[in-house]
C-alpha cells in the first residue's frame, strides 16, 4: 500500500492522525508527516483517514 498526501491542499487539521496514528503524525514544526508505505494491516485505518480528511488530500495506491 502506498500513501500520498497532497501537501498543497492539506491544511494540517489532524483528523487523519486520530484515524491512523500509526501512519500520520505532526512533526515538531506542526506539519503533517506520514509513513508512505504502511503495512497492509493498517489499510482500514488509512482508508478511514482518507474518508475523514476534510480536503480529501489523502490518496491510497495499490
Ligand atoms: S486530515 Fe487531511 S488536511 Fe488534515 S492533516 Fe490529515 S491529510 Fe492534512
XYZ file of N, CA, C and O and ligand atoms in Angstrom:
256
model
N 0.849 -1.195 0.000
C 0.000 0.000 0.000
C 0.880 1.239 0.000
O 1.822 1.334 0.774
N 0.575 2.150 -0.915
C 1.303 3.414 -0.980
C 0.364 4.556 -0.569
O -0.779 4.604 -1.036
N 0.845 5.433 0.281
C 0.028 6.547 0.753
C 0.707 7.859 0.377
O 1.912 8.036 0.610
N -0.051 8.737 -0.246
C 0.456 10.071 -0.533
C -0.522 11.098 0.015
O -1.722 10.841 0.137
N 0.008 12.245 0.349
C -0.813 13.363 0.816
C -0.488 14.569 -0.050
O 0.682 14.909 -0.246
N -1.511 15.167 -0.599
C -1.331 16.379 -1.395
C -1.091 17.540 -0.432
O -2.026 18.108 0.127
N 0.185 17.858 -0.252
C 0.527 18.889 0.737
C 0.110 20.279 0.276
O 0.108 21.219 1.078
N -0.271 20.398 -0.999
C -0.751 21.699 -1.477
C -2.135 22.014 -0.915
O -2.504 23.185 -0.783
N -2.900 20.973 -0.583
C -4.243 21.207 -0.053
C -4.380 20.823 1.419
O -5.309 21.255 2.100
N -3.464 20.000 1.924
C -3.515 19.623 3.339
C -3.383 20.865 4.195
O -2.482 21.676 4.009
N -4.324 21.008 5.111
C -4.339 22.189 5.979
C -3.934 21.832 7.407
O -4.184 22.600 8.331
N -3.321 20.652 7.576
C -2.814 20.231 8.887
C -3.898 20.256 9.963
O -3.665 20.664 11.092
N -5.098 19.796 9.584
C -6.182 19.716 10.562
C -5.925 18.635 11.596
O -6.274 18.778 12.754
N -5.394 17.502 11.117
C -5.050 16.416 12.022
C -6.095 15.331 12.178
O -5.888 14.398 12.933
N -7.209 15.417 11.464
C -8.215 14.355 11.602
C -7.643 12.991 11.227
O -7.999 11.975 11.823
N -6.774 12.968 10.239
C -6.190 11.694 9.801
C -5.386 11.053 10.926
O -5.312 9.829 11.009
N -4.802 11.863 11.786
C -3.978 11.335 12.876
C -4.847 10.574 13.872
O -4.443 9.544 14.403
N -6.061 11.049 14.103
C -6.963 10.333 15.006
C -7.358 8.980 14.420
O -7.498 7.998 15.139
N -7.525 8.929 13.098
C -7.953 7.685 12.458
C -6.814 6.686 12.316
O -7.025 5.482 12.450
N -5.619 7.178 12.014
C -4.491 6.277 11.759
C -3.212 6.842 12.385
O -2.294 7.265 11.685
N -3.124 6.804 13.712
C -1.953 7.390 14.377
C -0.667 6.628 14.101
O 0.423 7.171 14.309
N -0.786 5.383 13.602
C 0.430 4.628 13.268
C 1.050 5.128 11.957
O 2.197 4.818 11.650
N 0.265 5.874 11.185
C 0.714 6.281 9.848
C 0.944 7.794 9.764
O 1.893 8.247 9.120
N 0.084 8.562 10.418
C 0.164 10.021 10.311
C 0.525 10.629 11.662
O 0.038 10.197 12.702
N 1.343 11.673 11.616
C 1.642 12.414 12.843
C 2.102 13.814 12.463
O 2.442 14.085 11.311
N 2.110 14.687 13.447
C 2.638 16.014 13.220
C 4.121 16.035 13.571
O 4.538 15.508 14.603
N 4.908 16.665 12.718
C 6.315 16.884 13.013
C 6.429 18.031 14.021
O 5.443 18.702 14.342
N 7.619 18.249 14.496
C 7.814 19.298 15.501
C 7.434 20.679 14.986
O 7.072 21.562 15.762
N 7.519 20.862 13.670
C 7.149 22.165 13.099
C 5.649 22.284 12.856
O 5.184 23.284 12.304
N 4.870 21.251 13.275
C 3.426 21.323 13.130
C 2.908 20.848 11.788
O 1.702 20.852 11.546
N 3.803 20.425 10.915
C 3.388 19.928 9.603
C 3.142 18.427 9.656
O 3.800 17.705 10.399
N 2.211 17.992 8.824
C 1.899 16.568 8.778
C 3.035 15.789 8.128
O 3.558 16.195 7.095
N 3.394 14.669 8.740
C 4.300 13.705 8.119
C 3.603 12.353 8.161
O 2.703 12.131 8.970
N 4.011 11.450 7.281
C 3.328 10.158 7.208
C 4.271 9.086 6.702
O 5.286 9.364 6.070
N 3.866 7.848 6.982
C 4.596 6.678 6.504
C 4.106 6.383 5.079
O 2.923 6.065 4.911
N 4.954 6.488 4.070
C 4.476 6.342 2.690
C 4.164 4.908 2.277
O 3.445 4.697 1.305
N 4.688 3.931 3.015
C 4.431 2.525 2.668
C 4.005 1.740 3.907
O 4.717 0.840 4.367
N 2.848 2.056 4.455
C 2.424 1.366 5.681
C 2.070 -0.089 5.436
O 1.756 -0.492 4.315
N 2.127 -0.859 6.508
C 1.796 -2.270 6.422
C 0.341 -2.457 5.993
O -0.531 -1.652 6.338
N 0.123 -3.509 5.243
C -1.227 -3.793 4.727
C -2.265 -3.908 5.849
O -3.445 -3.601 5.659
N -1.834 -4.330 7.032
C -2.762 -4.489 8.151
C -3.377 -3.155 8.586
O -4.377 -3.130 9.303
N -2.782 -2.055 8.130
C -3.286 -0.736 8.517
C -4.235 -0.140 7.481
O -4.666 1.004 7.609
N -4.577 -0.929 6.457
C -5.373 -0.378 5.347
C -6.697 0.234 5.821
O -7.081 1.321 5.390
N -7.410 -0.467 6.700
C -8.722 0.034 7.121
C -8.605 1.391 7.793
O -9.408 2.300 7.529
N -7.602 1.550 8.649
C -7.463 2.833 9.337
C -7.000 3.921 8.381
O -7.404 5.088 8.501
N -6.168 3.566 7.402
C -5.737 4.565 6.412
C -6.920 4.980 5.534
O -7.091 6.164 5.208
N -7.764 4.015 5.167
C -8.950 4.365 4.378
C -9.882 5.268 5.180
O -10.481 6.204 4.635
N -10.000 5.007 6.475
C -10.823 5.883 7.306
C -10.223 7.281 7.357
O -10.937 8.292 7.268
N -8.899 7.361 7.473
C -8.234 8.665 7.483
C -8.520 9.430 6.191
O -8.802 10.636 6.211
N -8.455 8.717 5.070
C -8.736 9.370 3.786
C -10.185 9.860 3.739
O -10.472 10.947 3.213
N -11.098 9.070 4.323
C -12.514 9.451 4.321
C -12.770 10.699 5.161
O -13.588 11.546 4.796
N -12.101 10.798 6.300
C -12.406 11.909 7.209
C -11.635 13.177 6.858
O -11.969 14.250 7.363
N -10.631 13.073 6.005
C -9.870 14.274 5.649
C -10.805 15.296 5.007
O -11.425 15.006 3.982
N -10.930 16.479 5.580
C -11.905 17.453 5.073
C -11.591 17.995 3.690
O -12.467 18.546 3.027
N -10.356 17.853 3.250
C -9.997 18.356 1.916
C -9.619 17.221 0.958
O -9.119 17.467 -0.136
N -9.869 15.965 1.390
C -9.603 14.800 0.534
C -8.182 14.814 -0.023
O -7.953 14.615 -1.224
N -7.232 15.040 0.864
C -5.831 15.167 0.442
C -5.098 13.838 0.387
O -4.003 13.767 -0.164
N -5.709 12.784 0.968
C -5.000 11.509 1.103
C -5.359 10.585 -0.051
O -6.528 10.374 -0.345
N -4.324 10.044 -0.688
C -4.515 9.087 -1.781
C -3.873 7.763 -1.404
O -2.775 7.729 -0.868
N -4.584 6.672 -1.694
C -4.080 5.332 -1.421
C -3.941 4.612 -2.754
O -4.881 4.570 -3.540
N -2.737 4.061 -2.992
C -2.495 3.293 -4.208
C -2.134 1.869 -3.829
O -1.566 1.635 -2.761
N -2.450 0.942 -4.702
C -2.188 -0.490 -4.516
C -3.130 -1.075 -3.481
O -2.924 -0.906 -2.296
S -6.914 15.298 7.737
Fe -6.315 15.891 5.652
S -5.953 18.080 5.781
Fe -5.944 17.297 7.866
S -3.796 16.835 8.335
Fe -4.720 14.961 7.548
S -4.286 14.995 5.327
Fe -3.996 17.077 6.091
